[in-house]
Coordinates of C-alpha atoms in Angstrom, one line a residue:
X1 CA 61.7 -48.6 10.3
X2 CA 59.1 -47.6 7.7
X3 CA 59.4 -44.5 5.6
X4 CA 57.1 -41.9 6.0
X5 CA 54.2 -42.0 3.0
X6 CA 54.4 -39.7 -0.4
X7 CA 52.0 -38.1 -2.5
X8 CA 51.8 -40.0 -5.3
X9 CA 50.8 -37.3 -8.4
X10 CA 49.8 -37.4 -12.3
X11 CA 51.8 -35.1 -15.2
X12 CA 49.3 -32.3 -13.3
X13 CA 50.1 -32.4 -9.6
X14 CA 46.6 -34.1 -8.8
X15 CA 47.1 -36.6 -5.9
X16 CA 46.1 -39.7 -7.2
X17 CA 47.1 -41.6 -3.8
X18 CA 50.1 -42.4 -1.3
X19 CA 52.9 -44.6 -1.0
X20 CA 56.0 -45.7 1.2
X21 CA 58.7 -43.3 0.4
X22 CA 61.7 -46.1 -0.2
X23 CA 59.7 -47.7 -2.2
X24 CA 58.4 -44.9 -4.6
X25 CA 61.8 -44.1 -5.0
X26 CA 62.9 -48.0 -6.1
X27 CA 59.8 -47.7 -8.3
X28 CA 60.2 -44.2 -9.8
X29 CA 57.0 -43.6 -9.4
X30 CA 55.7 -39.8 -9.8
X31 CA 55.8 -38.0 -6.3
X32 CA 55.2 -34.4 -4.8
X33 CA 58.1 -32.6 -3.7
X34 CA 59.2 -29.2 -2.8
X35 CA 62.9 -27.5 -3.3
X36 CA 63.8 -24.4 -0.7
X37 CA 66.1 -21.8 -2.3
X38 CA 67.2 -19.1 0.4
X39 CA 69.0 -16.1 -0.7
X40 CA 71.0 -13.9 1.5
X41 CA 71.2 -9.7 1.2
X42 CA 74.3 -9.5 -0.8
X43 CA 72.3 -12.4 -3.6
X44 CA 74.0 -15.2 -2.7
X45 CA 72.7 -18.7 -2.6
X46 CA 72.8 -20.9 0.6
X47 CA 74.0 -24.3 -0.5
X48 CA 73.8 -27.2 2.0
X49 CA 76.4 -30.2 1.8
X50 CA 73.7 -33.7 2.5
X51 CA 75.1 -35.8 5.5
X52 CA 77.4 -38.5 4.7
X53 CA 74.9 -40.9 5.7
X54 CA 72.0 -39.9 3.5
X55 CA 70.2 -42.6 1.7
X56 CA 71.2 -41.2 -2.1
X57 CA 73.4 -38.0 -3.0
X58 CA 75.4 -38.1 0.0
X59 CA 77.7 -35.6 0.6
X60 CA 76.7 -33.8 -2.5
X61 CA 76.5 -30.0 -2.4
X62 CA 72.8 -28.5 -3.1
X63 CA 70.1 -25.8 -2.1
X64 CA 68.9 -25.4 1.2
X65 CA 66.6 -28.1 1.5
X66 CA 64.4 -30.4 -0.2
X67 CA 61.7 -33.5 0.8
X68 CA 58.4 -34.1 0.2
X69 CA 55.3 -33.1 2.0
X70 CA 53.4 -35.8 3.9
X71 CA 49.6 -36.4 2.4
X72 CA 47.6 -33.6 4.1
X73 CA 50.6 -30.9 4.2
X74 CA 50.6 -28.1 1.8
X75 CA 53.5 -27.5 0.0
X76 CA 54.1 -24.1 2.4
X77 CA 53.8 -26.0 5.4
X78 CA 55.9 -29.3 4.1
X79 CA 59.0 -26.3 2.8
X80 CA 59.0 -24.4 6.6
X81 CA 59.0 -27.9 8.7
X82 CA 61.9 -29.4 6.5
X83 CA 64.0 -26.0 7.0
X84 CA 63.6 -25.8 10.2
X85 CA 64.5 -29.4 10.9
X86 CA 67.3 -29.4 8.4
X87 CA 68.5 -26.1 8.7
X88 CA 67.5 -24.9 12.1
X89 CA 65.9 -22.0 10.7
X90 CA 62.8 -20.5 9.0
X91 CA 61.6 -17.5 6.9
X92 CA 58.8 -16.6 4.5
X93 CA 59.0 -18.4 1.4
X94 CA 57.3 -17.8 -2.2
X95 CA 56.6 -20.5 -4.8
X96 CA 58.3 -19.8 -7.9
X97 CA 57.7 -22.5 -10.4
X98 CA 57.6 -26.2 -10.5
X99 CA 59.0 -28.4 -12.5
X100 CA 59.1 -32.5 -13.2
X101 CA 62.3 -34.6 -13.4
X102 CA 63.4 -38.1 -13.1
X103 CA 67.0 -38.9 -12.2
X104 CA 68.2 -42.7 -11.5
X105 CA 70.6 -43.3 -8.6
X106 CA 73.8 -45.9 -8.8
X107 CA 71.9 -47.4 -5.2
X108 CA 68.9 -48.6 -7.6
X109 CA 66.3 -45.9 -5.9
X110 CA 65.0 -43.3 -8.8
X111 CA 63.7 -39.8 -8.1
X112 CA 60.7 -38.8 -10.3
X113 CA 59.3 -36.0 -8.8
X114 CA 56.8 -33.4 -9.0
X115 CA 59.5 -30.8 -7.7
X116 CA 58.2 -27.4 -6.5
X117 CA 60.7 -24.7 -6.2
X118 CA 60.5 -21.9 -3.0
X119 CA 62.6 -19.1 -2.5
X120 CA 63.6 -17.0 0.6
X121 CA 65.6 -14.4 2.1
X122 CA 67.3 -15.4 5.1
X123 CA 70.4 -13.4 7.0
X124 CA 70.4 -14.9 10.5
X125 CA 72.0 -17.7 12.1
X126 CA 72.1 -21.3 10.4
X127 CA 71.9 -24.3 13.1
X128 CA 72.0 -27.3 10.6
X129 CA 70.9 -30.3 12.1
X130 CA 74.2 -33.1 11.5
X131 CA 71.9 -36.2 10.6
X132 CA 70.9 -33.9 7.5
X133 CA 73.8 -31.3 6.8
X134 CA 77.3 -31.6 7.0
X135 CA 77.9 -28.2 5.7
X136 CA 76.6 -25.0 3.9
X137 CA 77.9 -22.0 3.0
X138 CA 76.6 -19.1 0.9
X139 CA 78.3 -18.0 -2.6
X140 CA 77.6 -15.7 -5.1
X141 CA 76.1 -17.7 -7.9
X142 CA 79.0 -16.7 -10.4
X143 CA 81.3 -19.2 -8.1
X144 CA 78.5 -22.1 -7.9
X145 CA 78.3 -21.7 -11.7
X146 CA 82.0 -22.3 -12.0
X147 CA 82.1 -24.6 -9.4
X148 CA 79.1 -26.8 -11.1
X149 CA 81.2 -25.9 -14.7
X150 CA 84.4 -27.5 -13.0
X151 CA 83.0 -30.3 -10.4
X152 CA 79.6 -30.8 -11.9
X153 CA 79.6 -34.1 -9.8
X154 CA 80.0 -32.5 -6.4
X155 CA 76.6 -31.4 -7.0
X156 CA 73.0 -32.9 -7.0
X157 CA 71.2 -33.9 -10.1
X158 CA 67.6 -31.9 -9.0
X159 CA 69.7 -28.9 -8.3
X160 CA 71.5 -28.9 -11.6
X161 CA 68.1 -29.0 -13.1
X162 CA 66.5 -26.2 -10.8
X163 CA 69.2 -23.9 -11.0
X164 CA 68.7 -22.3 -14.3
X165 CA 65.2 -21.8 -13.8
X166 CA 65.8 -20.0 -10.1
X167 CA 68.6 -17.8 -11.7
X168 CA 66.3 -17.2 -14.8
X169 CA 63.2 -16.1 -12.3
X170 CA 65.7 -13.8 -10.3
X171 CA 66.9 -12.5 -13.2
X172 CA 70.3 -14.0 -12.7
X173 CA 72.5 -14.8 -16.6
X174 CA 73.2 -18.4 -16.0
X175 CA 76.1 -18.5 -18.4

């Protein structure tokens, strides 16, 4: 079955066309895509465990959700459909920066994204969907940062790199 098409970007987030999604990724060619940070009342951070069976990253702990929004979504729109259909839930969310990274994979397949960043508050009840999520959990971020100090490989590469900047926008030391 074919991939669903990316947003194919320059250095400035202009579209400058589409492709297949696998094959961005074995190409590492710059792509739009959107990371969901959700906080809960008492600050912590809602971490999501990727399904066993995900195509790269598997089973690694990381934010809430992340994808990429299909040409003709806005970023807003791409952010509420993939937490909805990966965490069974939605609530407002708030671009707070963006950022660019590329990050190759052991499978071959390299992310270089165009990564913007949402946060949200969210309180009520989590119903992640198992193709996606294997688990989640919500921790204060002084015990992600010691767990990312102590088993920085349990961990995904995009949210080792968006992490500092979240804390650093919420006004959250991250040392």
């Amino acid at each position: 079955m074919k991939s669903p098409d990316v947003i194919l970007v320059n250095e400035k987030d202009e579209a400058i066309g589409t492709m297949e999604k696998m094959e961005a990724h074995q190409k590492g060619v710059l792509h739009r895509a959107f990371s969901v940070f959700i906080i809960n009342d008492a600050g912590e951070l809602l971490l999501q465990r990727r399904a066993l069976e995900k195509y790269h990253s598997a089973g690694l702990w990381t934010n809430a959700c992340c994808s990429h929004q299909f040409p003709g979504e806005t970023t807003a729109a791409a952010a509420h459909r993939r937490l909805q259909e990966e965490m069974g839930f939605d609530c407002e969310l708030h671009e707070i920066f963006a950022f660019t990274y590329k990050s190759e994979f052991d499978n071959g397949l390299t992310e270089h994204e165009f990564d913007h960043v949402l946060l949200g508050v969210y309180n009520g009840n989590i119903l992640p969907n198992a193709a996606e999520v294997c688990d989640y959990r919500y921790l204060p971020t002084r015990q992600i940062l010691e767990l990312i100090k102590n088993e920085p490989d349990t961990f995904t590469i995009w949210f080792h790199k968006a992490l500092p900047m979240v804390l650093e926008h919420m006004k959250i030391p991250s040392v």
